[in-house]
mmCIF file of C-alpha atoms (C1' of nucleotides) in Angstrom:
data_model
loop_
_atom_site.group_PDB
_atom_site.id
_atom_site.type_symbol
_atom_site.label_atom_id
_atom_site.label_comp_id
_atom_site.label_asym_id
_atom_site.label_seq_id
_atom_site.Cartn_x
_atom_site.Cartn_y
_atom_site.Cartn_z
ATOM 1 C CA UNK A 21 56.645 5.141 43.958
ATOM 2 C CA UNK A 22 54.887 8.744 44.956
ATOM 3 C CA UNK A 23 54.945 10.705 48.035
ATOM 4 C CA UNK A 24 51.901 9.611 49.931
ATOM 5 C CA UNK A 25 51.094 12.874 51.311
ATOM 6 C CA UNK A 26 50.417 13.911 47.713
ATOM 7 C CA UNK A 27 48.752 10.597 47.299
ATOM 8 C CA UNK A 28 46.323 11.315 49.945
ATOM 9 C CA UNK A 29 45.644 14.854 48.108
ATOM 10 C CA UNK A 30 45.104 14.305 44.658
ATOM 11 C CA UNK A 31 42.279 13.235 43.500
ATOM 12 C CA UNK A 32 43.010 12.078 40.010
ATOM 13 C CA UNK A 33 45.452 8.996 41.014
ATOM 14 C CA UNK A 34 45.110 5.603 41.130
ATOM 15 C CA UNK A 35 46.403 4.359 44.368
ATOM 16 C CA UNK A 36 47.359 0.219 44.354
ATOM 17 C CA UNK A 37 46.821 -1.878 47.456
ATOM 18 C CA UNK A 38 50.759 -1.616 48.126
ATOM 19 C CA UNK A 39 50.405 2.123 48.314
ATOM 20 C CA UNK A 40 47.425 1.894 50.709
ATOM 21 C CA UNK A 41 49.397 -0.650 52.817
ATOM 22 C CA UNK A 42 52.598 1.662 52.422
ATOM 23 C CA UNK A 43 49.846 4.340 54.175
ATOM 24 C CA UNK A 44 48.670 2.349 56.836
ATOM 25 C CA UNK A 45 51.983 1.588 57.891
ATOM 26 C CA UNK A 46 53.407 5.417 58.336
ATOM 27 C CA UNK A 47 50.566 5.912 60.032
ATOM 28 C CA UNK A 48 51.079 3.556 62.494
ATOM 29 C CA UNK A 49 48.533 0.907 61.784
ATOM 30 C CA UNK A 50 49.138 -2.919 61.252
ATOM 31 C CA UNK A 51 48.111 -4.605 58.347
ATOM 32 C CA UNK A 52 45.504 -6.214 58.614
ATOM 33 C CA UNK A 53 42.546 -8.170 56.548
ATOM 34 C CA UNK A 54 39.559 -5.450 57.410
ATOM 35 C CA UNK A 55 42.231 -2.429 57.549
ATOM 36 C CA UNK A 56 43.028 -3.364 54.118
ATOM 37 C CA UNK A 57 39.160 -3.976 52.658
ATOM 38 C CA UNK A 58 38.443 -0.571 54.539
ATOM 39 C CA UNK A 59 41.123 1.338 53.134
ATOM 40 C CA UNK A 60 40.685 0.215 49.683
ATOM 41 C CA UNK A 61 36.892 1.056 49.710
ATOM 42 C CA UNK A 62 38.050 4.540 51.101
ATOM 43 C CA UNK A 63 41.004 6.004 49.253
ATOM 44 C CA UNK A 64 40.875 4.783 45.344
ATOM 45 C CA UNK A 65 41.546 7.985 44.070
ATOM 46 C CA UNK A 66 38.570 10.280 44.602
ATOM 47 C CA UNK A 67 37.064 12.217 47.554
ATOM 48 C CA UNK A 68 34.277 10.828 49.265
ATOM 49 C CA UNK A 69 31.977 11.580 52.501
ATOM 50 C CA UNK A 70 30.819 8.280 53.477
ATOM 51 C CA UNK A 71 28.736 7.277 56.911
ATOM 52 C CA UNK A 72 29.815 3.894 58.898
ATOM 53 C CA UNK A 73 26.852 2.422 57.434
ATOM 54 C CA UNK A 74 28.003 3.087 53.776
ATOM 55 C CA UNK A 75 31.229 1.859 54.539
ATOM 56 C CA UNK A 76 29.688 -1.427 55.626
ATOM 57 C CA UNK A 77 27.542 -1.784 53.044
ATOM 58 C CA UNK A 78 30.479 -0.985 50.198
ATOM 59 C CA UNK A 79 32.102 -3.997 52.578
ATOM 60 C CA UNK A 80 29.043 -6.340 51.781
ATOM 61 C CA UNK A 81 28.704 -5.970 48.557
ATOM 62 C CA UNK A 82 32.343 -6.735 47.905
ATOM 63 C CA UNK A 83 32.407 -10.138 50.212
ATOM 64 C CA UNK A 84 34.442 -8.667 52.956
ATOM 65 C CA UNK A 85 33.110 -9.388 55.994
ATOM 66 C CA UNK A 86 33.671 -6.918 58.745
ATOM 67 C CA UNK A 87 31.419 -6.177 61.435
ATOM 68 C CA UNK A 88 30.222 -2.775 62.020
ATOM 69 C CA UNK A 89 31.768 -2.531 65.576
ATOM 70 C CA UNK A 90 35.061 -2.329 63.564
ATOM 71 C CA UNK A 91 34.202 -0.181 60.961
ATOM 72 C CA UNK A 92 33.124 2.380 63.542
ATOM 73 C CA UNK A 93 37.062 1.634 65.209
ATOM 74 C CA UNK A 94 38.844 1.719 62.113
ATOM 75 C CA UNK A 95 37.013 5.267 60.961
ATOM 76 C CA UNK A 96 38.232 6.359 64.512
ATOM 77 C CA UNK A 97 41.444 5.557 63.885
ATOM 78 C CA UNK A 98 41.952 6.956 60.453
ATOM 79 C CA UNK A 99 40.889 10.080 61.145
ATOM 80 C CA UNK A 100 43.240 10.065 64.359
ATOM 81 C CA UNK A 101 46.277 8.809 61.817
ATOM 82 C CA UNK A 102 45.086 12.067 59.918
ATOM 83 C CA UNK A 103 43.570 10.364 57.076
ATOM 84 C CA UNK A 104 40.242 11.024 57.267
ATOM 85 C CA UNK A 105 38.222 13.813 58.535
ATOM 86 C CA UNK A 106 35.298 13.940 60.369
ATOM 87 C CA UNK A 107 32.452 16.042 59.399
ATOM 88 C CA UNK A 108 29.020 16.809 61.679
ATOM 89 C CA UNK A 109 26.445 18.450 59.880
ATOM 90 C CA UNK A 110 23.862 16.624 60.673
ATOM 91 C CA UNK A 111 23.398 15.910 64.520
ATOM 92 C CA UNK A 112 22.320 12.512 63.601
ATOM 93 C CA UNK A 113 25.593 11.232 61.721
ATOM 94 C CA UNK A 114 29.021 11.283 61.667
ATOM 95 C CA UNK A 115 30.443 12.071 58.031
ATOM 96 C CA UNK A 116 34.095 10.860 57.630
ATOM 97 C CA UNK A 117 35.787 12.883 54.079
ATOM 98 C CA UNK A 118 38.731 10.811 52.816
ATOM 99 C CA UNK A 119 39.478 14.921 51.688
ATOM 100 C CA UNK A 120 42.274 15.447 54.576
ATOM 101 C CA UNK A 121 43.017 19.168 52.965
ATOM 102 C CA UNK A 122 41.539 22.586 54.559
ATOM 103 C CA UNK A 123 38.519 22.753 52.550
ATOM 104 C CA UNK A 124 34.550 23.469 52.780
ATOM 105 C CA UNK A 125 31.279 21.918 52.300
ATOM 106 C CA UNK A 126 27.944 22.328 50.583
ATOM 107 C CA UNK A 127 25.181 20.499 52.393
ATOM 108 C CA UNK A 128 21.992 20.224 50.397
ATOM 109 C CA UNK A 129 19.610 20.350 53.371
ATOM 110 C CA UNK A 130 17.132 18.652 50.596
ATOM 111 C CA UNK A 131 18.411 15.869 49.979
ATOM 112 C CA UNK A 132 21.477 15.583 52.408
ATOM 113 C CA UNK A 133 23.869 15.566 50.044
ATOM 114 C CA UNK A 134 27.548 16.700 50.859
ATOM 115 C CA UNK A 135 29.791 18.455 48.252
ATOM 116 C CA UNK A 136 33.183 20.078 49.122
ATOM 117 C CA UNK A 137 33.910 23.575 48.435
ATOM 118 C CA UNK A 138 37.832 24.291 47.739
ATOM 119 C CA UNK A 139 38.763 25.777 50.384
ATOM 120 C CA UNK A 140 40.377 28.455 48.839
ATOM 121 C CA UNK A 141 36.843 29.521 47.010
ATOM 122 C CA UNK A 142 35.799 30.522 50.753
ATOM 123 C CA UNK A 143 38.385 33.813 51.561
ATOM 124 C CA UNK A 144 36.886 34.937 55.385
ATOM 125 C CA UNK A 145 39.118 38.229 55.513
ATOM 126 C CA UNK A 146 39.155 38.533 59.348
ATOM 127 C CA UNK A 147 38.008 35.966 62.402
ATOM 128 C CA UNK A 148 38.242 37.108 65.906
ATOM 129 C CA UNK A 149 40.353 36.621 68.801
ATOM 130 C CA UNK A 150 39.962 33.292 70.078
ATOM 131 C CA UNK A 151 38.613 33.321 73.760
ATOM 132 C CA UNK A 152 42.459 33.584 76.050
ATOM 133 C CA UNK A 153 44.021 30.301 76.355
ATOM 134 C CA UNK A 154 42.666 29.059 73.230
ATOM 135 C CA UNK A 155 44.132 28.856 69.678
ATOM 136 C CA UNK A 156 41.854 28.198 66.422
ATOM 137 C CA UNK A 157 42.388 24.818 65.292
ATOM 138 C CA UNK A 158 40.275 24.452 62.679
ATOM 139 C CA UNK A 159 36.885 26.821 60.834
ATOM 140 C CA UNK A 160 34.361 24.834 59.413
ATOM 141 C CA UNK A 161 32.357 26.176 57.206
ATOM 142 C CA UNK A 162 29.241 25.346 56.139
ATOM 143 C CA UNK A 163 27.503 26.284 52.875
ATOM 144 C CA UNK A 164 23.568 25.327 53.293
ATOM 145 C CA UNK A 165 21.953 25.127 50.439
ATOM 146 C CA UNK A 166 18.432 24.599 49.320
ATOM 147 C CA UNK A 167 16.302 23.950 45.864
ATOM 148 C CA UNK A 168 15.383 27.483 44.387
ATOM 149 C CA UNK A 169 12.268 25.549 42.890
ATOM 150 C CA UNK B 28 5.887 47.510 76.003
ATOM 151 C CA UNK B 29 8.981 47.224 73.022
ATOM 152 C CA UNK B 30 9.151 45.764 70.235
ATOM 153 C CA UNK B 31 8.989 41.880 70.203
ATOM 154 C CA UNK B 32 11.608 41.456 67.298
ATOM 155 C CA UNK B 33 14.113 43.721 68.718
ATOM 156 C CA UNK B 34 13.575 42.345 72.387
ATOM 157 C CA UNK B 35 14.830 38.508 71.140
ATOM 158 C CA UNK B 36 17.528 40.394 70.135
ATOM 159 C CA UNK B 37 19.435 42.567 72.627
ATOM 160 C CA UNK B 38 20.981 40.821 75.181
ATOM 161 C CA UNK B 39 20.572 43.095 77.579
ATOM 162 C CA UNK B 40 16.518 44.023 77.978
ATOM 163 C CA UNK B 41 14.903 41.805 80.558
ATOM 164 C CA UNK B 42 11.723 40.133 79.359
ATOM 165 C CA UNK B 43 8.367 40.082 81.842
ATOM 166 C CA UNK B 44 6.118 37.198 81.778
ATOM 167 C CA UNK B 45 3.942 38.743 79.430
ATOM 168 C CA UNK B 46 6.532 39.904 77.019
ATOM 169 C CA UNK B 47 6.926 36.469 76.526
ATOM 170 C CA UNK B 48 3.071 35.289 76.640
ATOM 171 C CA UNK B 49 3.164 37.766 73.695
ATOM 172 C CA UNK B 50 6.300 36.460 72.189
ATOM 173 C CA UNK B 51 4.348 32.747 72.053
ATOM 174 C CA UNK B 52 1.422 33.979 71.012
ATOM 175 C CA UNK B 53 2.354 35.903 68.174
ATOM 176 C CA UNK B 54 4.761 32.869 67.001
ATOM 177 C CA UNK B 55 0.901 31.115 66.708
ATOM 178 C CA UNK B 56 1.561 29.429 69.906
ATOM 179 C CA UNK B 57 -1.074 28.783 72.056
ATOM 180 C CA UNK B 58 -0.042 29.899 75.620
ATOM 181 C CA UNK B 59 0.404 26.135 77.910
ATOM 182 C CA UNK B 60 1.903 26.488 81.405
ATOM 183 C CA UNK B 61 4.871 24.010 80.067
ATOM 184 C CA UNK B 62 5.212 26.494 77.107
ATOM 185 C CA UNK B 63 5.367 29.522 79.379
ATOM 186 C CA UNK B 64 7.704 27.654 82.087
ATOM 187 C CA UNK B 65 10.385 26.439 78.934
ATOM 188 C CA UNK B 66 9.803 30.186 77.321
ATOM 189 C CA UNK B 67 11.076 32.155 81.068
ATOM 190 C CA UNK B 68 13.880 29.257 80.977
ATOM 191 C CA UNK B 69 15.045 30.000 77.135
ATOM 192 C CA UNK B 70 14.038 33.278 76.866
ATOM 193 C CA UNK B 71 14.984 35.589 80.128
ATOM 194 C CA UNK B 72 17.348 38.632 78.253
ATOM 195 C CA UNK B 73 20.288 36.719 78.350
ATOM 196 C CA UNK B 74 21.403 34.606 74.882
ATOM 197 C CA UNK B 75 21.808 30.549 75.558
ATOM 198 C CA UNK B 76 22.896 27.395 73.967
ATOM 199 C CA UNK B 77 21.474 24.732 75.983
ATOM 200 C CA UNK B 78 20.339 21.013 74.756
ATOM 201 C CA UNK B 79 17.084 19.216 75.522
ATOM 202 C CA UNK B 80 18.605 18.091 78.321
ATOM 203 C CA UNK B 81 19.760 21.032 79.807
ATOM 204 C CA UNK B 82 16.087 22.851 79.380
ATOM 205 C CA UNK B 83 14.688 19.922 81.229
ATOM 206 C CA UNK B 84 17.183 19.948 84.210
ATOM 207 C CA UNK B 85 16.473 23.814 84.771
ATOM 208 C CA UNK B 86 12.455 23.258 84.109
ATOM 209 C CA UNK B 87 13.255 20.497 87.386
ATOM 210 C CA UNK B 88 14.701 22.838 89.117
ATOM 211 C CA UNK B 89 12.033 25.235 89.230
ATOM 212 C CA UNK B 90 9.687 22.150 89.800
ATOM 213 C CA UNK B 91 7.889 22.423 86.881
ATOM 214 C CA UNK B 92 7.328 19.241 85.781
ATOM 215 C CA UNK B 93 7.564 18.986 81.847
ATOM 216 C CA UNK B 94 8.232 15.763 80.377
ATOM 217 C CA UNK B 95 11.562 15.137 78.487
ATOM 218 C CA UNK B 96 9.460 14.926 75.094
ATOM 219 C CA UNK B 97 7.239 17.690 75.524
ATOM 220 C CA UNK B 98 10.737 19.478 75.822
ATOM 221 C CA UNK B 99 11.909 18.206 72.743
ATOM 222 C CA UNK B 100 8.837 19.177 70.987
ATOM 223 C CA UNK B 101 8.742 22.556 72.403
ATOM 224 C CA UNK B 102 12.044 23.029 71.560
ATOM 225 C CA UNK B 103 11.207 22.185 67.779
ATOM 226 C CA UNK B 104 7.971 24.540 67.472
ATOM 227 C CA UNK B 105 10.233 27.461 68.964
ATOM 228 C CA UNK B 106 12.633 26.483 66.362
ATOM 229 C CA UNK B 107 10.282 26.433 63.478
ATOM 230 C CA UNK B 108 8.913 29.482 65.186
ATOM 231 C CA UNK B 109 11.971 31.368 64.730
ATOM 232 C CA UNK B 110 12.557 31.875 68.477
ATOM 233 C CA UNK B 111 15.482 29.609 68.826
ATOM 234 C CA UNK B 112 17.751 28.248 66.420
ATOM 235 C CA UNK B 113 19.531 24.996 65.974
ATOM 236 C CA UNK B 114 23.323 24.521 65.609
ATOM 237 C CA UNK B 115 25.235 21.397 64.471
ATOM 238 C CA UNK B 116 28.371 21.469 66.637
ATOM 239 C CA UNK B 117 28.307 17.678 67.818
ATOM 240 C CA UNK B 118 27.485 14.869 66.143
ATOM 241 C CA UNK B 119 25.267 13.592 69.441
ATOM 242 C CA UNK B 120 23.896 16.406 71.044
ATOM 243 C CA UNK B 121 21.470 19.374 69.055
ATOM 244 C CA UNK B 122 22.300 22.854 70.653
ATOM 245 C CA UNK B 123 19.751 25.489 71.020
ATOM 246 C CA UNK B 124 20.940 29.059 70.728
ATOM 247 C CA UNK B 125 18.918 31.749 72.026
ATOM 248 C CA UNK B 126 20.449 34.254 69.400
ATOM 249 C CA UNK B 127 18.629 33.983 66.938
ATOM 250 C CA UNK B 128 20.704 36.854 64.289
ATOM 251 C CA UNK B 129 23.197 35.735 62.138
ATOM 252 C CA UNK B 130 26.016 35.044 63.771
ATOM 253 C CA UNK B 131 28.648 31.876 64.252
ATOM 254 C CA UNK B 132 30.600 30.246 66.625
ATOM 255 C CA UNK B 133 33.311 29.404 68.950
ATOM 256 C CA UNK B 134 33.514 25.491 69.803
ATOM 257 C CA UNK B 135 36.093 24.765 72.483
ATOM 258 C CA UNK B 136 36.727 21.245 72.446
ATOM 259 C CA UNK B 137 38.199 20.615 75.109
ATOM 260 C CA UNK B 138 35.433 21.295 77.048
ATOM 261 C CA UNK B 139 32.489 21.159 75.037
ATOM 262 C CA UNK B 140 31.681 24.770 75.615
ATOM 263 C CA UNK B 141 30.514 26.735 72.737
ATOM 264 C CA UNK B 142 30.387 30.950 72.826
ATOM 265 C CA UNK B 143 28.973 33.277 70.284
ATOM 266 C CA UNK B 144 30.383 35.023 67.783
ATOM 267 C CA UNK B 145 29.137 38.117 66.399
ATOM 268 C CA UNK B 146 28.237 38.052 62.630
ATOM 269 C CA UNK B 147 30.549 41.344 61.955
ATOM 270 C CA UNK B 148 33.934 39.864 63.612
ATOM 271 C CA UNK B 149 33.906 37.307 60.635
ATOM 272 C CA UNK B 150 34.725 39.004 57.284
ATOM 273 C CA UNK B 151 33.957 36.501 54.456
ATOM 274 C CA UNK B 152 35.083 37.958 51.467
ATOM 275 C CA UNK B 153 33.628 35.861 48.903
ATOM 276 C CA UNK B 154 31.691 32.371 48.190
ATOM 277 C CA UNK B 155 31.661 30.149 45.590
ATOM 278 C CA UNK B 156 28.286 29.904 43.862
ATOM 279 C CA UNK B 157 26.047 27.214 45.422
ATOM 280 C CA UNK B 158 25.527 24.110 43.085
ATOM 281 C CA UNK B 159 22.776 24.893 40.094
ATOM 282 C CA UNK B 160 19.093 24.868 40.937
ATOM 283 C CA UNK B 161 20.066 25.830 44.712
ATOM 284 C CA UNK B 162 20.872 28.827 46.862
ATOM 285 C CA UNK B 163 22.593 29.034 49.673
ATOM 286 C CA UNK B 164 20.408 29.702 52.546
ATOM 287 C CA UNK B 165 22.451 30.366 55.297
ATOM 288 C CA UNK B 166 26.266 29.953 56.559
ATOM 289 C CA UNK B 167 27.760 28.508 59.278
ATOM 290 C CA UNK B 168 31.008 29.022 60.540
ATOM 291 C CA UNK B 169 32.512 27.131 63.794
ATOM 292 C CA UNK B 170 35.664 28.513 64.473
ATOM 293 C CA UNK B 171 37.195 24.986 66.306
ATOM 294 C CA UNK B 172 39.673 25.956 69.396
ATOM 295 C CA UNK B 173 41.604 24.186 72.022
ATOM 296 C CA UNK B 174 43.597 25.214 74.531
ATOM 297 C CA UNK B 175 47.456 26.811 74.225
ATOM 298 C CA UNK B 176 48.219 24.124 77.130
ATOM 299 C "C1'" DA C 26 54.735 -14.344 73.640
ATOM 300 C "C1'" DT C 27 52.857 -9.988 73.782
ATOM 301 C "C1'" DT C 28 50.493 -6.401 72.194
ATOM 302 C "C1'" DT C 29 46.606 -5.648 68.741
ATOM 303 C "C1'" DG C 30 42.582 -6.237 66.251
ATOM 304 C "C1'" DT C 31 38.063 -8.181 65.658
ATOM 305 C "C1'" DG C 32 33.622 -9.925 66.195
ATOM 306 C "C1'" DC C 33 29.205 -10.184 68.569
ATOM 307 C "C1'" DA C 34 25.535 -9.230 71.574
ATOM 308 C "C1'" DA C 35 24.467 -5.762 74.719
ATOM 309 C "C1'" DA C 36 24.413 -1.448 76.993
ATOM 310 C "C1'" DT C 37 24.088 3.066 76.053
ATOM 311 C "C1'" DC C 38 22.245 7.807 74.603
ATOM 312 C "C1'" DG C 39 19.855 11.161 72.218
ATOM 313 C "C1'" DT C 40 15.868 11.753 70.486
ATOM 314 C "C1'" DT C 41 11.527 10.546 68.491
ATOM 315 C "C1'" DT C 42 7.162 8.082 68.419
ATOM 316 C "C1'" DG C 43 1.418 6.173 69.768
ATOM 317 C "C1'" DC C 44 -1.467 6.428 72.490
ATOM 318 C "C1'" DA C 45 -4.703 8.075 75.621
ATOM 319 C "C1'" DT C 46 -5.630 11.933 78.172
ATOM 320 C "C1'" DC C 47 -5.670 16.636 79.519
ATOM 321 C "C1'" DT C 48 -6.662 21.674 77.889
ATOM 322 C "C1'" DG C 49 -6.346 26.162 76.495
ATOM 323 C "C1'" DA C 50 -8.901 29.280 73.321
ATOM 324 C "C1'" DT D 25 -16.327 22.195 72.101
ATOM 325 C "C1'" DC D 26 -12.523 20.199 70.384
ATOM 326 C "C1'" DA D 27 -8.106 21.210 67.882
ATOM 327 C "C1'" DG D 28 -4.168 20.997 69.818
ATOM 328 C "C1'" DA D 29 -0.511 19.848 73.796
ATOM 329 C "C1'" DT D 30 1.226 16.685 76.785
ATOM 330 C "C1'" DG D 31 3.033 13.266 79.316
ATOM 331 C "C1'" DC D 32 4.466 8.462 79.417
ATOM 332 C "C1'" DA D 33 7.063 4.079 77.790
ATOM 333 C "C1'" DA D 34 8.196 2.237 74.347
ATOM 334 C "C1'" DA D 35 10.579 2.322 69.897
ATOM 335 C "C1'" DC D 36 14.485 3.825 67.495
ATOM 336 C "C1'" DG D 37 19.029 4.398 65.564
ATOM 337 C "C1'" DA D 38 23.277 5.751 65.286
ATOM 338 C "C1'" DT D 39 27.126 4.824 68.272
ATOM 339 C "C1'" DT D 40 30.073 2.129 72.068
ATOM 340 C "C1'" DT D 41 31.777 -0.897 74.994
ATOM 341 C "C1'" DG D 42 33.018 -5.633 77.150
ATOM 342 C "C1'" DC D 43 34.963 -9.649 76.668
ATOM 343 C "C1'" DA D 44 36.207 -13.904 74.248
ATOM 344 C "C1'" DC D 45 39.145 -15.162 70.354
ATOM 345 C "C1'" DA D 46 41.608 -14.643 66.580
ATOM 346 C "C1'" DA D 47 46.285 -12.277 64.087
ATOM 347 C "C1'" DA D 48 50.084 -9.948 63.582
ATOM 348 C "C1'" DT D 49 54.882 -8.638 64.988
#
DNA sequence: ATTTGTGCAAATCGTTTGCATCTGA
DNA sequence: TCAGATGCAAACGATTTGCACAAAT
């Protein structure tokens, strides 16, 4: 077995059911059929940007009957546990990113497609000081692109 | 009279009804009672971050009876006309910013408050090249902050 | 046995739309 | 005049919630 923290952030390592079971348990989440099915969909070793609908549809396709409400609950639980990261791009949809490393996004306005941008390729040279009494928690950079045509 | 383009971006210049009427006309929008009322609420010389609800409530308070649907239509028209800028922070609400200059935002996660950050105080030293066939349209930086307490 | 999770359907919330009616240029 | 704007209510789509049932420790 390898380190879980590492596994989460490496795109090329295939995870086994056991690995995912361990992930959930370490996150303090009980091992339920639904969570395992959703984890299998989400954490397959590649990073994804998904909506609840996507996940629900994927579960259906795998013949795992999971209600949409449970999908939502689970995505939020995974997010609180640090296994997913929420990104807001479009006002009418929540995207969940399986990449929890610090990074940014390209958002293609013509087709709604979202692509990861490694944090290292966006160099932020200076930041203003936050309003008094607050500290910067996270910096989200969205590079909105559109076709040149 | 002063230059309209300038007026839009200067926070300390008070605009008159006539100034706003001109703004609307230059944007190719007919001068209607509702648009004038909403423009008066939005473009009073200070920058604001508002939702349709905010604007609707403000109109009520001024005894200007404007339907919520019209508020939405108008905000979108103003946005297409370049008088407002849409910002997405929270998946469940569209914010409209009366500041259309290039700039960024602080978003306080504890109270949902949004604050402008001048573009000049965020220095982005390098950006990745966009996916082939696309060009970067806009860069949105959201500095998410929370109370230190 | 007790706590935690799940499923369903109904509720909610912001936003959009269809359509009949008005109004500014 | 008449294209464009408005208002209303109904439609919408994503998300959340209440509650009875089921499953995990």
